PDB file of C-alpha atoms in Angstrom:
ATOM      1  CA  MET T1454     -42.964   9.360 -19.692  1.00  0.00           C
ATOM      2  CA  ALA T1455     -43.340   8.933 -23.524  1.00  0.00           C
ATOM      3  CA  LEU T1456     -39.570   8.509 -23.738  1.00  0.00           C
ATOM      4  CA  ALA T1457     -39.571   5.659 -21.137  1.00  0.00           C
ATOM      5  CA  LEU T1458     -42.088   3.754 -23.222  1.00  0.00           C
ATOM      6  CA  VAL T1459     -40.288   4.235 -26.436  1.00  0.00           C
ATOM      7  CA  VAL T1460     -36.813   3.320 -25.350  1.00  0.00           C
ATOM      8  CA  PRO T1461     -37.485  -0.273 -24.074  1.00  0.00           C
ATOM      9  CA  SER T1462     -39.283  -1.228 -27.229  1.00  0.00           C
ATOM     10  CA  ALA T1463     -36.649   0.210 -29.476  1.00  0.00           C
ATOM     11  CA  VAL T1464     -34.033  -1.829 -27.531  1.00  0.00           C
ATOM     12  CA  ALA T1465     -36.171  -5.001 -27.635  1.00  0.00           C
ATOM     13  CA  SER T1466     -36.816  -4.705 -31.475  1.00  0.00           C
ATOM     14  CA  ALA T1467     -32.921  -4.235 -32.047  1.00  0.00           C
ATOM     15  CA  ASP T1468     -32.361  -7.920 -30.987  1.00  0.00           C
ATOM     16  CA  PRO T1469     -32.974 -10.411 -33.761  1.00  0.00           C
ATOM     17  CA  LEU T1470     -35.177 -13.388 -33.493  1.00  0.00           C
ATOM     18  CA  GLU T1471     -33.253 -16.699 -34.361  1.00  0.00           C
ATOM     19  CA  VAL T1472     -35.142 -19.629 -35.863  1.00  0.00           C
ATOM     20  CA  GLY T1473     -33.443 -22.818 -36.410  1.00  0.00           C
ATOM     21  CA  ALA T1474     -33.626 -26.635 -36.979  1.00  0.00           C
ATOM     22  CA  TRP T1475     -31.299 -29.398 -35.951  1.00  0.00           C
ATOM     23  CA  ALA T1476     -30.763 -33.117 -36.131  1.00  0.00           C
ATOM     24  CA  GLY T1477     -28.860 -35.592 -34.057  1.00  0.00           C
ATOM     25  CA  SER T1478     -28.883 -38.569 -31.811  1.00  0.00           C
ATOM     26  CA  ARG T1479     -30.569 -39.387 -28.569  1.00  0.00           C
ATOM     27  CA  VAL T1480     -29.230 -42.057 -26.114  1.00  0.00           C
ATOM     28  CA  PHE T1481     -32.152 -43.200 -23.898  1.00  0.00           C
ATOM     29  CA  SER T1482     -31.639 -44.644 -20.388  1.00  0.00           C
ATOM     30  CA  ASP T1483     -32.350 -48.288 -19.826  1.00  0.00           C
ATOM     31  CA  ASN T1484     -33.979 -47.451 -16.437  1.00  0.00           C
ATOM     32  CA  SER T1485     -36.147 -44.405 -17.259  1.00  0.00           C
ATOM     33  CA  PHE T1486     -39.500 -43.903 -15.506  1.00  0.00           C
ATOM     34  CA  LEU T1487     -40.975 -42.645 -18.786  1.00  0.00           C
ATOM     35  CA  GLY T1488     -43.590 -45.098 -19.887  1.00  0.00           C
ATOM     36  CA  TYR T1489     -42.972 -47.530 -17.028  1.00  0.00           C
ATOM     37  CA  ILE T1490     -45.962 -49.613 -16.077  1.00  0.00           C
ATOM     38  CA  GLU T1491     -45.493 -50.726 -12.336  1.00  0.00           C
ATOM     39  CA  SER T1492     -47.869 -53.783 -12.550  1.00  0.00           C
ATOM     40  CA  ALA T1493     -46.489 -55.050 -15.897  1.00  0.00           C
ATOM     41  CA  PRO T1494     -44.401 -58.244 -15.958  1.00  0.00           C
ATOM     42  CA  ASP T1495     -41.790 -56.525 -18.209  1.00  0.00           C
ATOM     43  CA  HIS T1496     -40.374 -53.056 -18.491  1.00  0.00           C
ATOM     44  CA  PRO T1497     -39.286 -52.157 -21.998  1.00  0.00           C
ATOM     45  CA  THR T1498     -37.356 -48.989 -22.595  1.00  0.00           C
ATOM     46  CA  LEU T1499     -36.708 -46.804 -25.634  1.00  0.00           C
ATOM     47  CA  SER T1500     -34.192 -47.759 -28.321  1.00  0.00           C
ATOM     48  CA  ASN T1501     -31.653 -45.011 -29.074  1.00  0.00           C
ATOM     49  CA  GLY T1502     -32.355 -43.092 -32.177  1.00  0.00           C
ATOM     50  CA  MET T1503     -32.377 -40.037 -34.246  1.00  0.00           C
ATOM     51  CA  VAL T1504     -33.729 -36.777 -32.930  1.00  0.00           C
ATOM     52  CA  PHE T1505     -35.029 -33.818 -34.939  1.00  0.00           C
ATOM     53  CA  GLY T1506     -35.875 -30.280 -33.520  1.00  0.00           C
ATOM     54  CA  VAL T1507     -36.910 -26.749 -33.980  1.00  0.00           C
ATOM     55  CA  ARG T1508     -35.492 -23.794 -31.808  1.00  0.00           C
ATOM     56  CA  VAL T1509     -36.591 -20.185 -31.469  1.00  0.00           C
ATOM     57  CA  SER T1510     -34.556 -17.584 -29.500  1.00  0.00           C
ATOM     58  CA  ARG T1511     -34.092 -14.028 -28.872  1.00  0.00           C
ATOM     59  CA  PRO T1512     -31.162 -12.398 -26.910  1.00  0.00           C
ATOM     60  CA  LEU T1513     -31.921 -10.608 -23.669  1.00  0.00           C
ATOM     61  CA  LEU T1514     -28.207  -9.562 -23.352  1.00  0.00           C
ATOM     62  CA  SER T1515     -25.324 -10.288 -25.771  1.00  0.00           C
ATOM     63  CA  TRP T1516     -24.368 -13.332 -23.686  1.00  0.00           C
ATOM     64  CA  LEU T1517     -27.752 -14.436 -22.295  1.00  0.00           C
ATOM     65  CA  VAL T1518     -30.052 -16.004 -24.829  1.00  0.00           C
ATOM     66  CA  PRO T1519     -33.348 -17.660 -23.834  1.00  0.00           C
ATOM     67  CA  GLU T1520     -34.485 -20.439 -26.205  1.00  0.00           C
ATOM     68  CA  ILE T1521     -37.604 -22.590 -26.649  1.00  0.00           C
ATOM     69  CA  GLU T1522     -37.006 -25.974 -28.315  1.00  0.00           C
ATOM     70  CA  LEU T1523     -39.133 -28.904 -29.491  1.00  0.00           C
ATOM     71  CA  PRO T1524     -37.161 -32.006 -30.245  1.00  0.00           C
ATOM     72  CA  VAL T1525     -38.938 -35.194 -31.681  1.00  0.00           C
ATOM     73  CA  SER T1526     -37.764 -38.766 -31.937  1.00  0.00           C
ATOM     74  CA  PHE T1527     -39.691 -41.550 -33.568  1.00  0.00           C
ATOM     75  CA  THR T1528     -38.413 -44.688 -31.860  1.00  0.00           C
ATOM     76  CA  GLU T1529     -39.600 -48.034 -30.569  1.00  0.00           C
ATOM     77  CA  THR T1530     -39.201 -50.127 -27.399  1.00  0.00           C
ATOM     78  CA  THR T1531     -36.238 -52.456 -26.854  1.00  0.00           C
ATOM     79  CA  GLU T1532     -38.747 -55.327 -26.488  1.00  0.00           C
ATOM     80  CA  TYR T1533     -42.038 -55.977 -28.176  1.00  0.00           C
ATOM     81  CA  ASP T1534     -41.448 -53.535 -31.078  1.00  0.00           C
ATOM     82  CA  VAL T1535     -43.778 -50.876 -29.693  1.00  0.00           C
ATOM     83  CA  SER T1536     -43.711 -47.643 -31.718  1.00  0.00           C
ATOM     84  CA  VAL T1537     -43.253 -44.604 -29.556  1.00  0.00           C
ATOM     85  CA  THR T1538     -43.098 -40.866 -30.497  1.00  0.00           C
ATOM     86  CA  TRP T1539     -40.942 -39.025 -27.991  1.00  0.00           C
ATOM     87  CA  LEU T1540     -41.231 -35.259 -27.613  1.00  0.00           C
ATOM     88  CA  ALA T1541     -39.523 -32.818 -25.218  1.00  0.00           C
ATOM     89  CA  PRO T1542     -40.847 -29.283 -25.247  1.00  0.00           C
ATOM     90  CA  ARG T1543     -38.299 -27.287 -23.168  1.00  0.00           C
ATOM     91  CA  ILE T1544     -37.034 -23.882 -22.363  1.00  0.00           C
ATOM     92  CA  GLN T1545     -33.413 -23.022 -21.788  1.00  0.00           C
ATOM     93  CA  ALA T1546     -30.779 -20.391 -21.418  1.00  0.00           C
ATOM     94  CA  ARG T1547     -27.796 -20.174 -23.756  1.00  0.00           C
ATOM     95  CA  LEU T1548     -24.777 -18.553 -22.021  1.00  0.00           C
ATOM     96  CA  GLU T1549     -22.464 -17.256 -24.715  1.00  0.00           C
ATOM     97  CA  PHE T1550     -18.780 -16.958 -23.778  1.00  0.00           C
ATOM     98  CA  MET T1551     -17.737 -14.793 -26.703  1.00  0.00           C
ATOM     99  CA  PRO T1552     -21.023 -13.471 -28.173  1.00  0.00           C
ATOM    100  CA  ASP T1553     -19.372 -11.149 -30.726  1.00  0.00           C
ATOM    101  CA  ALA T1554     -16.918 -13.652 -32.167  1.00  0.00           C
ATOM    102  CA  GLN T1555     -17.274 -15.553 -35.410  1.00  0.00           C
ATOM    103  CA  VAL T1556     -17.040 -18.852 -33.439  1.00  0.00           C
ATOM    104  CA  ARG T1557     -18.970 -18.733 -30.167  1.00  0.00           C
ATOM    105  CA  PRO T1558     -18.735 -21.482 -27.412  1.00  0.00           C
ATOM    106  CA  PHE T1559     -21.589 -21.641 -25.072  1.00  0.00           C
ATOM    107  CA  LEU T1560     -23.318 -23.352 -22.188  1.00  0.00           C
ATOM    108  CA  VAL T1561     -26.898 -24.417 -22.185  1.00  0.00           C
ATOM    109  CA  VAL T1562     -29.014 -24.972 -18.954  1.00  0.00           C
ATOM    110  CA  GLY T1563     -32.658 -25.841 -19.124  1.00  0.00           C
ATOM    111  CA  GLY T1564     -35.694 -28.022 -18.448  1.00  0.00           C
ATOM    112  CA  GLY T1565     -38.938 -29.190 -19.583  1.00  0.00           C
ATOM    113  CA  ALA T1566     -41.041 -32.123 -20.168  1.00  0.00           C
ATOM    114  CA  THR T1567     -40.463 -35.478 -21.835  1.00  0.00           C
ATOM    115  CA  ILE T1568     -43.524 -36.900 -23.533  1.00  0.00           C
ATOM    116  CA  ALA T1569     -44.041 -40.515 -24.719  1.00  0.00           C
ATOM    117  CA  LEU T1570     -46.871 -41.278 -27.163  1.00  0.00           C
ATOM    118  CA  SER T1571     -47.083 -45.074 -27.321  1.00  0.00           C
ATOM    119  CA  SER T1572     -48.879 -47.387 -29.798  1.00  0.00           C
ATOM    120  CA  ALA T1573     -49.405 -50.125 -27.300  1.00  0.00           C
ATOM    121  CA  ARG T1574     -50.181 -48.373 -23.863  1.00  0.00           C
ATOM    122  CA  ARG T1575     -50.449 -51.765 -22.016  1.00  0.00           C
ATOM    123  CA  ILE T1576     -46.877 -52.515 -22.773  1.00  0.00           C
ATOM    124  CA  TYR T1577     -45.303 -49.071 -22.782  1.00  0.00           C
ATOM    125  CA  ALA T1578     -47.475 -46.192 -21.248  1.00  0.00           C
ATOM    126  CA  SER T1579     -48.052 -42.815 -22.845  1.00  0.00           C
ATOM    127  CA  ASP T1580     -46.582 -40.611 -20.269  1.00  0.00           C
ATOM    128  CA  ILE T1581     -45.317 -37.059 -19.373  1.00  0.00           C
ATOM    129  CA  LEU T1582     -42.355 -36.386 -16.933  1.00  0.00           C
ATOM    130  CA  GLY T1583     -40.161 -33.486 -16.154  1.00  0.00           C
ATOM    131  CA  ASN T1584     -36.383 -33.248 -16.623  1.00  0.00           C
ATOM    132  CA  GLY T1585     -33.476 -30.989 -16.394  1.00  0.00           C
ATOM    133  CA  TYR T1586     -30.190 -30.774 -18.504  1.00  0.00           C
ATOM    134  CA  VAL T1587     -26.910 -29.018 -19.031  1.00  0.00           C
ATOM    135  CA  GLY T1588     -24.860 -29.021 -22.164  1.00  0.00           C
ATOM    136  CA  ILE T1589     -22.004 -27.365 -24.134  1.00  0.00           C
ATOM    137  CA  GLY T1590     -21.807 -26.300 -27.691  1.00  0.00           C
ATOM    138  CA  GLY T1591     -20.408 -24.081 -30.295  1.00  0.00           C
ATOM    139  CA  ALA T1592     -21.891 -21.737 -32.981  1.00  0.00           C
ATOM    140  CA  TRP T1593     -20.404 -20.311 -36.177  1.00  0.00           C
ATOM    141  CA  ALA T1594     -21.694 -17.338 -37.926  1.00  0.00           C
ATOM    142  CA  PRO T1595     -20.006 -15.914 -41.041  1.00  0.00           C
ATOM    143  CA  PRO T1596     -19.214 -12.240 -40.955  1.00  0.00           C
ATOM    144  CA  GLN T1597     -22.041  -9.911 -42.156  1.00  0.00           C
ATOM    145  CA  LYS T1598     -24.542 -12.743 -42.640  1.00  0.00           C
ATOM    146  CA  ARG T1599     -27.850 -13.413 -40.840  1.00  0.00           C
ATOM    147  CA  TRP T1600     -27.523 -17.220 -40.535  1.00  0.00           C
ATOM    148  CA  GLY T1601     -25.088 -19.669 -38.762  1.00  0.00           C
ATOM    149  CA  LEU T1602     -24.402 -23.243 -37.792  1.00  0.00           C
ATOM    150  CA  ARG T1603     -24.474 -24.837 -34.407  1.00  0.00           C
ATOM    151  CA  ALA T1604     -23.498 -28.029 -32.554  1.00  0.00           C
ATOM    152  CA  ASP T1605     -24.855 -29.049 -29.067  1.00  0.00           C
ATOM    153  CA  ALA T1606     -24.105 -31.923 -26.613  1.00  0.00           C
ATOM    154  CA  ARG T1607     -26.237 -32.378 -23.601  1.00  0.00           C
ATOM    155  CA  VAL T1608     -26.697 -34.535 -20.440  1.00  0.00           C
ATOM    156  CA  SER T1609     -30.207 -34.729 -19.147  1.00  0.00           C
ATOM    157  CA  ILE T1610     -31.356 -35.817 -15.674  1.00  0.00           C
ATOM    158  CA  ASP T1611     -34.590 -37.826 -15.784  1.00  0.00           C
ATOM    159  CA  PRO T1612     -36.726 -39.606 -13.303  1.00  0.00           C
ATOM    160  CA  GLY T1613     -35.648 -43.295 -13.112  1.00  0.00           C
ATOM    161  CA  THR T1614     -36.820 -46.550 -11.783  1.00  0.00           C
ATOM    162  CA  ARG T1615     -33.819 -47.802  -9.809  1.00  0.00           C
ATOM    163  CA  PRO T1616     -32.049 -45.491  -9.049  1.00  0.00           C
ATOM    164  CA  VAL T1617     -34.637 -42.753  -8.903  1.00  0.00           C
ATOM    165  CA  VAL T1618     -32.652 -40.544 -11.244  1.00  0.00           C
ATOM    166  CA  THR T1619     -31.073 -41.520 -14.552  1.00  0.00           C
ATOM    167  CA  VAL T1620     -28.986 -39.807 -17.222  1.00  0.00           C
ATOM    168  CA  GLU T1621     -29.617 -39.611 -20.887  1.00  0.00           C
ATOM    169  CA  PHE T1622     -27.497 -37.964 -23.662  1.00  0.00           C
ATOM    170  CA  GLU T1623     -28.254 -35.989 -26.738  1.00  0.00           C
ATOM    171  CA  ALA T1624     -26.150 -34.329 -29.435  1.00  0.00           C
ATOM    172  CA  GLY T1625     -27.084 -32.527 -32.571  1.00  0.00           C
ATOM    173  CA  ILE T1626     -25.982 -30.213 -35.369  1.00  0.00           C
ATOM    174  CA  GLY T1627     -28.144 -27.525 -36.893  1.00  0.00           C
ATOM    175  CA  ALA T1628     -28.534 -24.129 -38.650  1.00  0.00           C
ATOM    176  CA  TRP T1629     -30.482 -20.934 -37.849  1.00  0.00           C
ATOM    177  CA  VAL T1630     -31.487 -17.732 -39.522  1.00  0.00           C
ATOM    178  CA  GLU T1631     -32.093 -14.261 -38.032  1.00  0.00           C
ATOM    179  CA  PHE T1632     -35.191 -12.287 -38.469  1.00  0.00           C
ATOM    180  CA  GLY T1633     -35.585  -8.625 -37.446  1.00  0.00           C
ATOM    181  CA  GLY T1634     -33.049  -6.543 -35.537  1.00  0.00           C
ATOM    182  CA  PRO T1635     -30.630  -4.211 -37.262  1.00  0.00           C
ATOM    183  CA  ALA T1636     -29.824  -4.827 -40.919  1.00  0.00           C
ATOM    184  CA  ALA T1637     -26.744  -6.822 -41.734  1.00  0.00           C
ATOM    185  CA  PRO T1638     -23.885  -4.656 -42.894  1.00  0.00           C
ATOM    186  CA  THR T1639     -23.181  -4.680 -46.713  1.00  0.00           C
ATOM    187  CA  ALA T1640     -19.731  -5.434 -48.078  1.00  0.00           C
ATOM    188  CA  THR T1641     -18.188  -2.412 -49.807  1.00  0.00           C
TER     189      THR T1641
END
């Protein structure tokens, strides 16, 4: 019984925790339901802009890596110059096609919430909606190092006004470092 309790914790501690940050661009939809006020005479949408994010992940299997992300964009509406802070806490699965290679292509599938914090709630509402997305990317990790670089591109499916579903796009480049797990091999 004691062996059964020790083995899973030893396996779990062997996987490193990855912590990273990234920056990129976000293309917002012109018919998103986020911030929409039905009784308003006009319906401004968000201007495309820069997005910054942090990410934490830990491999379950060599090819299956759950991740938690928090991207943020400081943007404004397309009309009336209303400042909006856009956030999207989300959870996703990274499916790596070549997990042991130096260059690792991957697929990302996930979902979460989109949050708008508006400076003028009578023009553009502060709001929370759900969304889902799929994306592709690639990571590069130098041999025998505990850091790497990564690029992602995603298409998200969000609630829309007309039609009821809309598409948005996001792309970013970032870096990560590993904590824990087995020690990195040293060069001899």
